[in-house]
PDB file of C-alpha atoms and ligand atoms in Angstrom:
ATOM      1  CA  MET A   1      80.251-273.185  89.310  1.00 69.00           C
ATOM      2  CA  ILE A   2      77.697-274.029  91.986  1.00 73.00           C
ATOM      3  CA  TYR A   3      78.906-274.461  95.546  1.00 74.00           C
ATOM      4  CA  PHE A   4      78.399-278.259  95.755  1.00 71.00           C
ATOM      5  CA  GLN A   5      80.299-278.890  92.526  1.00 86.00           C
ATOM      6  CA  MET A   6      83.153-276.793  93.858  1.00 85.00           C
ATOM      7  CA  MET A   7      83.187-278.724  97.158  1.00 87.00           C
ATOM      8  CA  ASP A   8      83.274-282.037  95.243  1.00 92.00           C
ATOM      9  CA  ILE A   9      86.221-280.910  93.154  1.00 95.00           C
ATOM     10  CA  ILE A  10      88.077-279.687  96.227  1.00 96.00           C
ATOM     11  CA  LYS A  11      87.485-283.090  97.872  1.00 96.00           C
ATOM     12  CA  GLU A  12      88.898-284.823  94.777  1.00 96.00           C
ATOM     13  CA  ILE A  13      91.913-282.512  94.708  1.00 98.00           C
ATOM     14  CA  LYS A  14      92.682-283.394  98.332  1.00 97.00           C
ATOM     15  CA  LYS A  15      92.373-287.105  97.545  1.00 97.00           C
ATOM     16  CA  LEU A  16      94.644-286.871  94.496  1.00 98.00           C
ATOM     17  CA  LYS A  17      97.208-284.861  96.418  1.00 98.00           C
ATOM     18  CA  LYS A  18      97.452-287.636  99.011  1.00 98.00           C
ATOM     19  CA  GLU A  19      97.526-290.474  96.459  1.00 98.00           C
ATOM     20  CA  LYS A  20     100.224-288.835  94.355  1.00 98.00           C
ATOM     21  CA  ASN A  21     102.218-287.195  97.158  1.00 98.00           C
ATOM     22  CA  ALA A  22     101.663-283.788  95.592  1.00 98.00           C
ATOM     23  CA  ILE A  23     101.564-280.234  96.927  1.00 98.00           C
ATOM     24  CA  ILE A  24     100.058-277.030  95.598  1.00 98.00           C
ATOM     25  CA  MET A  25     102.087-273.826  95.638  1.00 98.00           C
ATOM     26  CA  ALA A  26     100.199-270.649  94.827  1.00 98.00           C
ATOM     27  CA  HIS A  27     100.958-266.976  94.313  1.00 98.00           C
ATOM     28  CA  ASN A  28      99.110-264.215  96.198  1.00 98.00           C
ATOM     29  CA  TYR A  29      97.351-263.106  92.978  1.00 98.00           C
ATOM     30  CA  GLN A  30      95.514-266.391  92.481  1.00 98.00           C
ATOM     31  CA  ARG A  31      91.720-266.643  92.590  1.00 97.00           C
ATOM     32  CA  LYS A  32      90.453-266.874  96.172  1.00 96.00           C
ATOM     33  CA  GLU A  33      89.313-270.502  95.883  1.00 96.00           C
ATOM     34  CA  VAL A  34      92.768-271.439  94.566  1.00 97.00           C
ATOM     35  CA  GLN A  35      94.434-269.604  97.446  1.00 98.00           C
ATOM     36  CA  GLU A  36      92.218-271.587  99.839  1.00 96.00           C
ATOM     37  CA  ILE A  37      93.466-274.989  98.655  1.00 97.00           C
ATOM     38  CA  ALA A  38      97.151-274.063  98.455  1.00 98.00           C
ATOM     39  CA  ASP A  39      99.684-275.741 100.728  1.00 98.00           C
ATOM     40  CA  TYR A  40     101.968-272.733 100.315  1.00 98.00           C
ATOM     41  CA  LEU A  41     100.887-269.246  99.407  1.00 98.00           C
ATOM     42  CA  GLY A  42     103.285-266.364  98.948  1.00 98.00           C
ATOM     43  CA  ASP A  43     105.159-263.840  96.871  1.00 98.00           C
ATOM     44  CA  SER A  44     107.809-264.794  94.329  1.00 97.00           C
ATOM     45  CA  LEU A  45     110.640-264.814  96.851  1.00 97.00           C
ATOM     46  CA  GLU A  46     108.752-266.787  99.488  1.00 97.00           C
ATOM     47  CA  LEU A  47     107.699-269.356  96.884  1.00 98.00           C
ATOM     48  CA  ALA A  48     111.239-269.689  95.508  1.00 97.00           C
ATOM     49  CA  ARG A  49     112.584-270.227  99.028  1.00 97.00           C
ATOM     50  CA  GLN A  50     109.824-272.729  99.749  1.00 97.00           C
ATOM     51  CA  ALA A  51     110.647-274.569  96.521  1.00 97.00           C
ATOM     52  CA  THR A  52     114.097-275.430  97.926  1.00 96.00           C
ATOM     53  CA  LYS A  53     112.441-277.320 100.819  1.00 96.00           C
ATOM     54  CA  VAL A  54     109.895-279.424  98.938  1.00 95.00           C
ATOM     55  CA  LYS A  55     109.742-283.168  99.697  1.00 95.00           C
ATOM     56  CA  ALA A  56     106.699-284.048  97.569  1.00 98.00           C
ATOM     57  CA  ASP A  57     106.947-285.973  94.275  1.00 98.00           C
ATOM     58  CA  ILE A  58     104.750-283.514  92.409  1.00 98.00           C
ATOM     59  CA  ILE A  59     104.498-279.731  92.685  1.00 98.00           C
ATOM     60  CA  VAL A  60     101.405-278.166  91.134  1.00 98.00           C
ATOM     61  CA  PHE A  61     102.232-274.530  90.626  1.00 98.00           C
ATOM     62  CA  ALA A  62      99.298-272.144  90.674  1.00 98.00           C
ATOM     63  CA  GLY A  63     101.028-269.052  89.393  1.00 98.00           C
ATOM     64  CA  VAL A  64     102.549-267.984  86.102  1.00 98.00           C
ATOM     65  CA  TYR A  65     104.981-269.933  83.964  1.00 98.00           C
ATOM     66  CA  PHE A  66     108.241-268.353  85.156  1.00 98.00           C
ATOM     67  CA  MET A  67     107.303-269.241  88.751  1.00 98.00           C
ATOM     68  CA  ALA A  68     106.740-272.882  87.856  1.00 98.00           C
ATOM     69  CA  GLU A  69     110.001-272.832  85.876  1.00 98.00           C
ATOM     70  CA  THR A  70     111.823-271.499  88.943  1.00 98.00           C
ATOM     71  CA  ALA A  71     110.371-274.348  91.028  1.00 98.00           C
ATOM     72  CA  LYS A  72     111.527-276.847  88.370  1.00 98.00           C
ATOM     73  CA  ILE A  73     115.035-275.343  88.191  1.00 98.00           C
ATOM     74  CA  LEU A  74     115.285-275.768  91.964  1.00 97.00           C
ATOM     75  CA  ASN A  75     113.741-279.282  91.809  1.00 97.00           C
ATOM     76  CA  PRO A  76     114.869-280.869  88.542  1.00 97.00           C
ATOM     77  CA  GLU A  77     114.201-284.377  89.904  1.00 97.00           C
ATOM     78  CA  ARG A  78     110.554-283.633  90.760  1.00 98.00           C
ATOM     79  CA  VAL A  79     107.547-283.299  88.503  1.00 98.00           C
ATOM     80  CA  VAL A  80     106.437-279.664  88.317  1.00 98.00           C
ATOM     81  CA  LEU A  81     103.040-278.989  86.748  1.00 98.00           C
ATOM     82  CA  ILE A  82     101.406-275.784  85.600  1.00 98.00           C
ATOM     83  CA  PRO A  83      97.621-276.267  85.334  1.00 98.00           C
ATOM     84  CA  GLU A  84      97.112-273.938  82.330  1.00 98.00           C
ATOM     85  CA  LYS A  85      99.356-273.329  79.353  1.00 97.00           C
ATOM     86  CA  ASP A  86      98.100-269.726  79.167  1.00 97.00           C
ATOM     87  CA  ALA A  87      99.281-268.916  82.667  1.00 98.00           C
ATOM     88  CA  THR A  88     102.114-266.682  81.511  1.00 98.00           C
ATOM     89  CA  CYS A  89     103.620-263.362  82.582  1.00 98.00           C
ATOM     90  CA  ALA A  90     103.479-260.712  79.869  1.00 98.00           C
ATOM     91  CA  MET A  91     106.515-258.929  81.269  1.00 98.00           C
ATOM     92  CA  ALA A  92     108.693-262.062  81.283  1.00 98.00           C
ATOM     93  CA  LYS A  93     108.075-262.338  77.531  1.00 97.00           C
ATOM     94  CA  MET A  94     109.353-258.805  76.889  1.00 98.00           C
ATOM     95  CA  VAL A  95     113.026-259.713  77.065  1.00 98.00           C
ATOM     96  CA  ASP A  96     114.555-260.094  73.628  1.00 98.00           C
ATOM     97  CA  ILE A  97     117.682-262.233  74.029  1.00 98.00           C
ATOM     98  CA  ALA A  98     119.388-260.587  71.010  1.00 98.00           C
ATOM     99  CA  LYS A  99     118.863-257.177  72.625  1.00 98.00           C
ATOM    100  CA  LEU A 100     120.186-258.464  75.947  1.00 98.00           C
ATOM    101  CA  LYS A 101     123.307-259.818  74.203  1.00 98.00           C
ATOM    102  CA  GLU A 102     123.787-256.405  72.564  1.00 98.00           C
ATOM    103  CA  LEU A 103     123.524-254.665  75.938  1.00 98.00           C
ATOM    104  CA  LYS A 104     126.085-257.059  77.394  1.00 98.00           C
ATOM    105  CA  LYS A 105     128.440-256.207  74.529  1.00 98.00           C
ATOM    106  CA  GLN A 106     127.818-252.487  74.941  1.00 98.00           C
ATOM    107  CA  TYR A 107     128.482-252.655  78.711  1.00 98.00           C
ATOM    108  CA  PRO A 108     131.071-255.418  79.101  1.00 98.00           C
ATOM    109  CA  GLU A 109     131.860-254.470  82.710  1.00 97.00           C
ATOM    110  CA  ALA A 110     128.219-254.535  83.832  1.00 98.00           C
ATOM    111  CA  ALA A 111     126.581-257.283  85.884  1.00 98.00           C
ATOM    112  CA  VAL A 112     123.181-258.521  84.732  1.00 98.00           C
ATOM    113  CA  VAL A 113     120.447-258.458  87.387  1.00 98.00           C
ATOM    114  CA  SER A 114     117.209-260.034  86.208  1.00 98.00           C
ATOM    115  CA  TYR A 115     113.875-259.812  87.921  1.00 98.00           C
ATOM    116  CA  ILE A 116     112.570-263.294  88.712  1.00 98.00           C
ATOM    117  CA  ASN A 117     109.777-262.451  86.216  1.00 98.00           C
ATOM    118  CA  THR A 118     111.941-263.697  83.328  1.00 98.00           C
ATOM    119  CA  THR A 119     112.173-266.925  81.357  1.00 98.00           C
ATOM    120  CA  ALA A 120     114.652-269.673  82.229  1.00 98.00           C
ATOM    121  CA  GLU A 121     116.557-268.710  79.070  1.00 98.00           C
ATOM    122  CA  THR A 122     116.945-265.082  80.224  1.00 98.00           C
ATOM    123  CA  LYS A 123     118.197-266.361  83.566  1.00 98.00           C
ATOM    124  CA  THR A 124     121.033-268.197  81.805  1.00 98.00           C
ATOM    125  CA  TYR A 125     122.422-264.754  80.770  1.00 98.00           C
ATOM    126  CA  THR A 126     121.960-263.412  84.289  1.00 98.00           C
ATOM    127  CA  ASP A 127     124.488-262.972  87.095  1.00 98.00           C
ATOM    128  CA  ILE A 128     121.903-262.742  89.835  1.00 98.00           C
ATOM    129  CA  VAL A 129     118.122-262.833  90.034  1.00 98.00           C
ATOM    130  CA  CYS A 130     116.051-260.528  92.247  1.00 98.00           C
ATOM    131  CA  THR A 131     112.404-260.195  93.234  1.00 98.00           C
ATOM    132  CA  SER A 132     110.395-257.146  94.202  1.00 98.00           C
ATOM    133  CA  ALA A 133     111.089-258.034  97.845  1.00 98.00           C
ATOM    134  CA  ASN A 134     114.894-257.927  97.642  1.00 98.00           C
ATOM    135  CA  ALA A 135     115.868-255.955  94.501  1.00 98.00           C
ATOM    136  CA  VAL A 136     117.754-253.224  96.414  1.00 98.00           C
ATOM    137  CA  LYS A 137     119.620-255.772  98.574  1.00 98.00           C
ATOM    138  CA  VAL A 138     120.544-257.835  95.499  1.00 98.00           C
ATOM    139  CA  VAL A 139     121.846-254.813  93.573  1.00 98.00           C
ATOM    140  CA  GLU A 140     123.836-253.696  96.624  1.00 98.00           C
ATOM    141  CA  SER A 141     125.293-257.185  97.050  1.00 98.00           C
ATOM    142  CA  ILE A 142     127.215-257.240  93.789  1.00 97.00           C
ATOM    143  CA  PRO A 143     130.676-255.730  93.368  1.00 97.00           C
ATOM    144  CA  GLN A 144     130.102-254.184  89.928  1.00 98.00           C
ATOM    145  CA  LYS A 145     129.145-250.511  89.825  1.00 98.00           C
ATOM    146  CA  GLN A 146     127.343-250.831  86.490  1.00 98.00           C
ATOM    147  CA  ILE A 147     124.240-253.012  86.279  1.00 98.00           C
ATOM    148  CA  ILE A 148     122.014-254.046  83.411  1.00 98.00           C
ATOM    149  CA  PHE A 149     118.643-254.389  85.134  1.00 98.00           C
ATOM    150  CA  LEU A 150     115.779-256.177  83.419  1.00 98.00           C
ATOM    151  CA  PRO A 151     113.024-256.291  82.424  1.00 98.00           C
ATOM    152  CA  ASP A 152     110.918-254.025  84.679  1.00 98.00           C
ATOM    153  CA  LYS A 153     111.789-250.354  84.233  1.00 98.00           C
ATOM    154  CA  ASN A 154     109.543-249.354  87.165  1.00 98.00           C
ATOM    155  CA  LEU A 155     111.200-251.706  89.636  1.00 98.00           C
ATOM    156  CA  GLY A 156     114.502-250.498  88.150  1.00 98.00           C
ATOM    157  CA  GLU A 157     113.609-246.839  88.818  1.00 98.00           C
ATOM    158  CA  PHE A 158     112.568-247.775  92.353  1.00 98.00           C
ATOM    159  CA  VAL A 159     115.986-249.401  92.952  1.00 98.00           C
ATOM    160  CA  ARG A 160     117.832-246.534  91.286  1.00 98.00           C
ATOM    161  CA  LEU A 161     116.498-244.095  93.890  1.00 97.00           C
ATOM    162  CA  LYS A 162     117.931-246.237  96.674  1.00 97.00           C
ATOM    163  CA  THR A 163     121.414-247.017  95.419  1.00 97.00           C
ATOM    164  CA  ASP A 164     124.562-245.348  94.049  1.00 97.00           C
ATOM    165  CA  LYS A 165     124.950-248.041  91.393  1.00 98.00           C
ATOM    166  CA  GLU A 166     124.650-247.122  87.736  1.00 98.00           C
ATOM    167  CA  LEU A 167     121.561-248.887  86.435  1.00 98.00           C
ATOM    168  CA  ILE A 168     120.986-249.503  82.736  1.00 98.00           C
ATOM    169  CA  LEU A 169     117.272-250.184  82.509  1.00 98.00           C
ATOM    170  CA  TYR A 170     115.526-252.454  80.045  1.00 98.00           C
ATOM    171  CA  PRO A 171     112.230-250.965  78.787  1.00 98.00           C
ATOM    172  CA  GLY A 172     109.927-253.732  80.112  1.00 98.00           C
ATOM    173  CA  PHE A 173     106.840-253.315  82.278  1.00 98.00           C
ATOM    174  CA  CYS A 174     103.825-255.129  83.697  1.00 98.00           C
ATOM    175  CA  TYR A 175     100.613-254.041  81.945  1.00 98.00           C
ATOM    176  CA  VAL A 176      98.577-254.642  85.127  1.00 98.00           C
ATOM    177  CA  HIS A 177     100.621-252.208  87.203  1.00 98.00           C
ATOM    178  CA  GLN A 178     101.697-249.843  84.415  1.00 98.00           C
ATOM    179  CA  GLN A 179      98.371-249.373  82.647  1.00 97.00           C
ATOM    180  CA  LEU A 180      95.590-250.360  85.033  1.00 98.00           C
ATOM    181  CA  ILE A 181      96.737-248.406  88.118  1.00 98.00           C
ATOM    182  CA  THR A 182      97.078-244.689  87.352  1.00 98.00           C
ATOM    183  CA  GLU A 183      98.141-241.502  89.126  1.00 98.00           C
ATOM    184  CA  LYS A 184      94.593-240.159  88.823  1.00 98.00           C
ATOM    185  CA  MET A 185      93.224-243.235  90.612  1.00 98.00           C
ATOM    186  CA  ILE A 186      95.643-242.887  93.511  1.00 97.00           C
ATOM    187  CA  LEU A 187      94.902-239.143  93.831  1.00 98.00           C
ATOM    188  CA  ASP A 188      91.173-239.833  93.880  1.00 97.00           C
ATOM    189  CA  MET A 189      91.690-242.428  96.639  1.00 97.00           C
ATOM    190  CA  LYS A 190      93.769-239.957  98.646  1.00 96.00           C
ATOM    191  CA  GLU A 191      90.954-237.453  98.396  1.00 97.00           C
ATOM    192  CA  LYS A 192      88.281-239.971  99.400  1.00 97.00           C
ATOM    193  CA  TYR A 193      90.166-241.653 102.277  1.00 97.00           C
ATOM    194  CA  LYS A 194      92.111-238.808 103.838  1.00 96.00           C
ATOM    195  CA  ASP A 195      93.310-240.967 106.747  1.00 95.00           C
ATOM    196  CA  GLY A 196      94.049-243.995 104.506  1.00 98.00           C
ATOM    197  CA  PHE A 197      97.449-245.678 104.293  1.00 98.00           C
ATOM    198  CA  ILE A 198      98.512-246.287 100.692  1.00 98.00           C
ATOM    199  CA  MET A 199     100.683-249.257  99.719  1.00 98.00           C
ATOM    200  CA  VAL A 200     101.670-250.021  96.133  1.00 98.00           C
ATOM    201  CA  HIS A 201     103.793-252.583  94.315  1.00 98.00           C
ATOM    202  CA  PRO A 202     107.149-251.419  92.853  1.00 98.00           C
ATOM    203  CA  GLU A 203     105.921-252.469  89.390  1.00 98.00           C
ATOM    204  CA  THR A 204     103.645-249.395  89.404  1.00 98.00           C
ATOM    205  CA  PRO A 205     105.002-246.301  87.599  1.00 98.00           C
ATOM    206  CA  GLN A 206     106.919-243.566  89.444  1.00 98.00           C
ATOM    207  CA  ALA A 207     103.913-241.242  89.089  1.00 98.00           C
ATOM    208  CA  VAL A 208     101.948-243.701  91.259  1.00 98.00           C
ATOM    209  CA  GLN A 209     104.776-244.662  93.624  1.00 98.00           C
ATOM    210  CA  LYS A 210     105.456-241.046  94.596  1.00 98.00           C
ATOM    211  CA  HIS A 211     102.020-240.732  96.245  1.00 98.00           C
ATOM    212  CA  ALA A 212     102.295-243.976  98.248  1.00 98.00           C
ATOM    213  CA  ASP A 213     103.143-244.390 101.932  1.00 98.00           C
ATOM    214  CA  ALA A 214     104.911-247.678 101.238  1.00 98.00           C
ATOM    215  CA  ILE A 215     106.221-249.501  98.149  1.00 98.00           C
ATOM    216  CA  LEU A 216     106.242-253.217  98.839  1.00 98.00           C
ATOM    217  CA  SER A 217     106.245-256.708  97.337  1.00 98.00           C
ATOM    218  CA  THR A 218     103.044-258.660  97.916  1.00 98.00           C
ATOM    219  CA  GLY A 219     104.636-260.653 100.746  1.00 97.00           C
ATOM    220  CA  GLN A 220     105.960-257.475 102.366  1.00 98.00           C
ATOM    221  CA  MET A 221     102.470-255.921 102.183  1.00 98.00           C
ATOM    222  CA  ILE A 222     101.097-258.756 104.291  1.00 98.00           C
ATOM    223  CA  LYS A 223     103.841-258.378 106.899  1.00 97.00           C
ATOM    224  CA  GLU A 224     103.542-254.587 106.993  1.00 97.00           C
ATOM    225  CA  ILE A 225      99.861-254.450 108.014  1.00 98.00           C
ATOM    226  CA  LYS A 226     100.560-255.129 111.691  1.00 96.00           C
ATOM    227  CA  ASN A 227     102.556-251.870 111.840  1.00 97.00           C
ATOM    228  CA  ILE A 228      99.772-249.747 110.363  1.00 97.00           C
ATOM    229  CA  LYS A 229      97.435-247.977 112.759  1.00 96.00           C
ATOM    230  CA  THR A 230      94.744-246.749 110.343  1.00 97.00           C
ATOM    231  CA  LYS A 231      91.766-248.945 109.442  1.00 98.00           C
ATOM    232  CA  ASN A 232      91.600-247.915 105.786  1.00 98.00           C
ATOM    233  CA  ILE A 233      94.385-249.377 103.703  1.00 98.00           C
ATOM    234  CA  ILE A 234      94.509-248.594  99.988  1.00 98.00           C
ATOM    235  CA  VAL A 235      96.220-251.248  97.902  1.00 98.00           C
ATOM    236  CA  GLY A 236      97.804-250.716  94.493  1.00 98.00           C
ATOM    237  CA  THR A 237      98.512-254.088  92.996  1.00 98.00           C
ATOM    238  CA  GLU A 238      96.755-257.029  91.318  1.00 98.00           C
ATOM    239  CA  GLU A 239      93.308-257.526  92.858  1.00 96.00           C
ATOM    240  CA  GLY A 240      93.964-261.116  94.062  1.00 96.00           C
ATOM    241  CA  MET A 241      95.946-259.598  96.943  1.00 97.00           C
ATOM    242  CA  ILE A 242      92.793-258.197  98.467  1.00 97.00           C
ATOM    243  CA  HIS A 243      91.471-261.654  99.323  1.00 96.00           C
ATOM    244  CA  ARG A 244      94.701-262.625 101.059  1.00 96.00           C
ATOM    245  CA  LEU A 245      94.830-259.355 103.010  1.00 98.00           C
ATOM    246  CA  ARG A 246      91.171-259.503 104.100  1.00 98.00           C
ATOM    247  CA  LYS A 247      91.585-263.079 105.238  1.00 97.00           C
ATOM    248  CA  ASP A 248      94.726-262.390 107.272  1.00 97.00           C
ATOM    249  CA  TYR A 249      93.467-259.082 108.723  1.00 98.00           C
ATOM    250  CA  PRO A 250      89.652-259.166 108.978  1.00 98.00           C
ATOM    251  CA  ASP A 251      89.558-256.015 111.133  1.00 97.00           C
ATOM    252  CA  LYS A 252      91.077-253.778 108.498  1.00 98.00           C
ATOM    253  CA  ASN A 253      89.327-252.191 105.533  1.00 98.00           C
ATOM    254  CA  PHE A 254      91.292-252.941 102.352  1.00 98.00           C
ATOM    255  CA  ILE A 255      90.431-250.838  99.334  1.00 98.00           C
ATOM    256  CA  PRO A 256      91.848-251.784  95.935  1.00 98.00           C
ATOM    257  CA  ILE A 257      92.992-248.763  93.900  1.00 97.00           C
ATOM    258  CA  SER A 258      91.588-250.550  90.874  1.00 96.00           C
ATOM    259  CA  LEU A 259      89.374-253.624  90.685  1.00 91.00           C
ATOM    260  CA  ASN A 260      90.309-253.890  87.000  1.00 96.00           C
ATOM    261  CA  ALA A 261      93.921-254.608  87.881  1.00 98.00           C
ATOM    262  CA  LYS A 262      93.696-258.287  86.951  1.00 98.00           C
ATOM    263  CA  CYS A 263      96.521-260.399  85.570  1.00 98.00           C
ATOM    264  CA  VAL A 264      95.114-262.595  82.810  1.00 98.00           C
ATOM    265  CA  GLY A 265      97.920-265.133  83.231  1.00 98.00           C
ATOM    266  CA  MET A 266      97.336-265.497  86.967  1.00 98.00           C
ATOM    267  CA  LYS A 267      93.590-265.732  86.541  1.00 98.00           C
ATOM    268  CA  ALA A 268      93.885-268.457  83.868  1.00 98.00           C
ATOM    269  CA  ILE A 269      94.200-271.014  86.663  1.00 98.00           C
ATOM    270  CA  THR A 270      90.998-272.357  88.178  1.00 97.00           C
ATOM    271  CA  ILE A 271      90.009-275.085  90.620  1.00 96.00           C
ATOM    272  CA  GLU A 272      89.002-277.290  87.652  1.00 96.00           C
ATOM    273  CA  SER A 273      92.347-276.840  85.935  1.00 97.00           C
ATOM    274  CA  ILE A 274      94.156-277.762  89.150  1.00 98.00           C
ATOM    275  CA  TYR A 275      92.051-280.899  89.400  1.00 97.00           C
ATOM    276  CA  ASN A 276      92.828-281.840  85.776  1.00 97.00           C
ATOM    277  CA  SER A 277      96.472-281.028  86.277  1.00 98.00           C
ATOM    278  CA  LEU A 278      96.712-283.445  89.201  1.00 98.00           C
ATOM    279  CA  LYS A 279      94.604-286.140  87.549  1.00 97.00           C
ATOM    280  CA  PHE A 280      96.337-286.154  84.165  1.00 98.00           C
ATOM    281  CA  GLU A 281      99.704-284.857  85.399  1.00 98.00           C
ATOM    282  CA  ARG A 282      99.683-281.960  82.985  1.00 98.00           C
ATOM    283  CA  TYR A 283     101.308-279.644  81.929  1.00 98.00           C
ATOM    284  CA  LYS A 284     104.802-280.751  82.826  1.00 98.00           C
ATOM    285  CA  ILE A 285     107.527-278.114  82.949  1.00 98.00           C
ATOM    286  CA  GLU A 286     110.431-279.423  80.868  1.00 98.00           C
ATOM    287  CA  ILE A 287     113.758-277.592  80.823  1.00 98.00           C
ATOM    288  CA  ASP A 288     116.996-278.962  79.372  1.00 98.00           C
ATOM    289  CA  LYS A 289     119.855-279.782  81.745  1.00 98.00           C
ATOM    290  CA  GLU A 290     122.208-277.080  80.518  1.00 98.00           C
ATOM    291  CA  THR A 291     119.602-274.336  80.965  1.00 98.00           C
ATOM    292  CA  ILE A 292     118.778-275.632  84.444  1.00 98.00           C
ATOM    293  CA  GLU A 293     122.421-275.593  85.494  1.00 98.00           C
ATOM    294  CA  LYS A 294     123.050-272.070  84.215  1.00 98.00           C
ATOM    295  CA  ALA A 295     119.769-270.542  85.402  1.00 98.00           C
ATOM    296  CA  LYS A 296     120.056-272.202  88.816  1.00 98.00           C
ATOM    297  CA  LYS A 297     123.296-270.355  89.641  1.00 98.00           C
ATOM    298  CA  SER A 298     121.624-266.955  89.311  1.00 98.00           C
ATOM    299  CA  ILE A 299     118.669-268.031  91.476  1.00 98.00           C
ATOM    300  CA  LEU A 300     120.778-269.683  94.182  1.00 98.00           C
ATOM    301  CA  ARG A 301     123.006-266.620  94.331  1.00 98.00           C
ATOM    302  CA  MET A 302     119.914-264.584  95.167  1.00 98.00           C
ATOM    303  CA  LEU A 303     118.676-267.103  97.758  1.00 98.00           C
ATOM    304  CA  GLU A 304     121.998-266.864  99.604  1.00 98.00           C
ATOM    305  CA  ILE A 305     121.140-263.263 100.469  1.00 97.00           C
ATOM    306  CA  LYS A 306     119.199-263.223 103.723  1.00 89.00           C
TER     307      LYS A 306
HETATM  308  P1  LIG B   1     105.611-260.414  94.149  1.00 50.35           P
HETATM  309  O1  LIG B   1     106.888-261.158  94.139  1.00 50.35           O
HETATM  310  O2  LIG B   1     105.660-259.116  94.885  1.00 50.35           O
HETATM  311  O3  LIG B   1     104.490-261.265  94.637  1.00 50.35           O
HETATM  312  O4  LIG B   1     105.267-259.975  92.650  1.00 50.35           O
HETATM  313  C1  LIG B   1     105.137-260.869  91.611  1.00 50.35           C
HETATM  314  C2  LIG B   1     104.481-260.288  90.467  1.00 50.35           C
HETATM  315  O5  LIG B   1     104.340-260.893  89.428  1.00 50.35           O
HETATM  316  C3  LIG B   1     103.992-258.931  90.575  1.00 50.35           C
HETATM  317  O6  LIG B   1     103.278-258.589  89.430  1.00 50.35           O
HETATM  318 FE1  LIG B   2     103.555-260.675  85.150  1.00 50.35          FE
HETATM  319 FE2  LIG B   2     102.254-258.437  85.725  1.00 50.35          FE
HETATM  320 FE3  LIG B   2     100.996-260.744  85.854  1.00 50.35          FE
HETATM  321 FE4  LIG B   2     102.864-260.105  87.682  1.00 50.35          FE
HETATM  322  S1  LIG B   2     100.883-259.122  87.365  1.00 50.35           S
HETATM  323  S2  LIG B   2     102.629-262.064  86.649  1.00 50.35           S
HETATM  324  S3  LIG B   2     104.304-258.989  86.367  1.00 50.35           S
HETATM  325  S4  LIG B   2     101.860-259.814  84.011  1.00 50.35           S
END
C-alpha cells in the first residue's frame, strides 16, 4: 500500500473510533503499522488486565482469536471485534477436549492449569489460566501438588524446572517458536555476537532456552531491557517484537534470531482489515452465557495474582 493511502485509512480509523466510542487493543506481535494505531499494546497478561478496565462500547482486538475471546469473556456487555477470521493461534487449537477429559479422569486429584492460549471451551475445564509472564506464580499459587498443564509443553518444561509440583504436560506447542527458532540458530548468534545478551520466549524448546540469558514473556522482555548493559540484544520470539523493542529503545541493537519466525494468525490482521472491522462492525466474538461464566472464573482467578 502506498504511503498516502495508508495515511488516509489511518485518518478514517481515528474518525470511526471517535464516532463509535471504540478502542484498539493489540498484541506485541502485530504488524508495525497496527502497533502504531493501537490504544493499548502488550503481552497476553497486560492485555487481559487492560480488558478489565475498558470503558469503550467497542473493542477491536488486533491479536489472535483466543485473545479477543478473553476480552469478550471479561466484557460480555461490550462488542468485541476481531478484524480477520483467520487470526487464530495454532497452539490453542491443539487441545482435544476428549483427551483433556480423559486426563482429568486419569488424574482426579490434579488441578488443570491452562495457558491463556486456549479456546474459551478449554477454559471451562480449567481451574486457573496462566500466561507466559506468570506461569510459575500461577502453578505455585494452587494447593494441589499434581497439575495437568496445557497445551504448551515447552512452557510446561520451563515451569517444571522452577517448581516442586508434579506437572503432567500436554503435548502442544507453538510452531513459530518450536520449529522456526532452532538451537543451531542460537549457537550461530552466540558465535557472531560474543558480547550479546540473549532473550527468548518460554515457548521455545529447551534446547534453545538452555543457551539464553533470560527466558521472558514479550511484556517482560520490554521491561528487562533497561537492566541490560550490552548494546547487542538477540531476541528469540515472533519477529513483530523487534519493532516494539526498537521503538522503545532506539539506542540498542536488537537482532532477531530468526526473521522467519512469523505467526500467520497474528499477521493476518492489517490496517485495512481494522478499518473494515470498525466500519462494518465485524467479526463479532459471540460466546454463550454458560461458557462465559465458567471460563471467566479461571481467568479472574489468575488476575487476582499480583
Ligand atoms: P506473550 O503473552 O508473551 O505476549 O505471548 C503470547 C504468545 O502468543 C506467544 O506466542
Ligand atoms: Fe499462537 Fe504461536 Fe502465534 Fe503465539 S506465536 S499466537 S502461540 S501460533
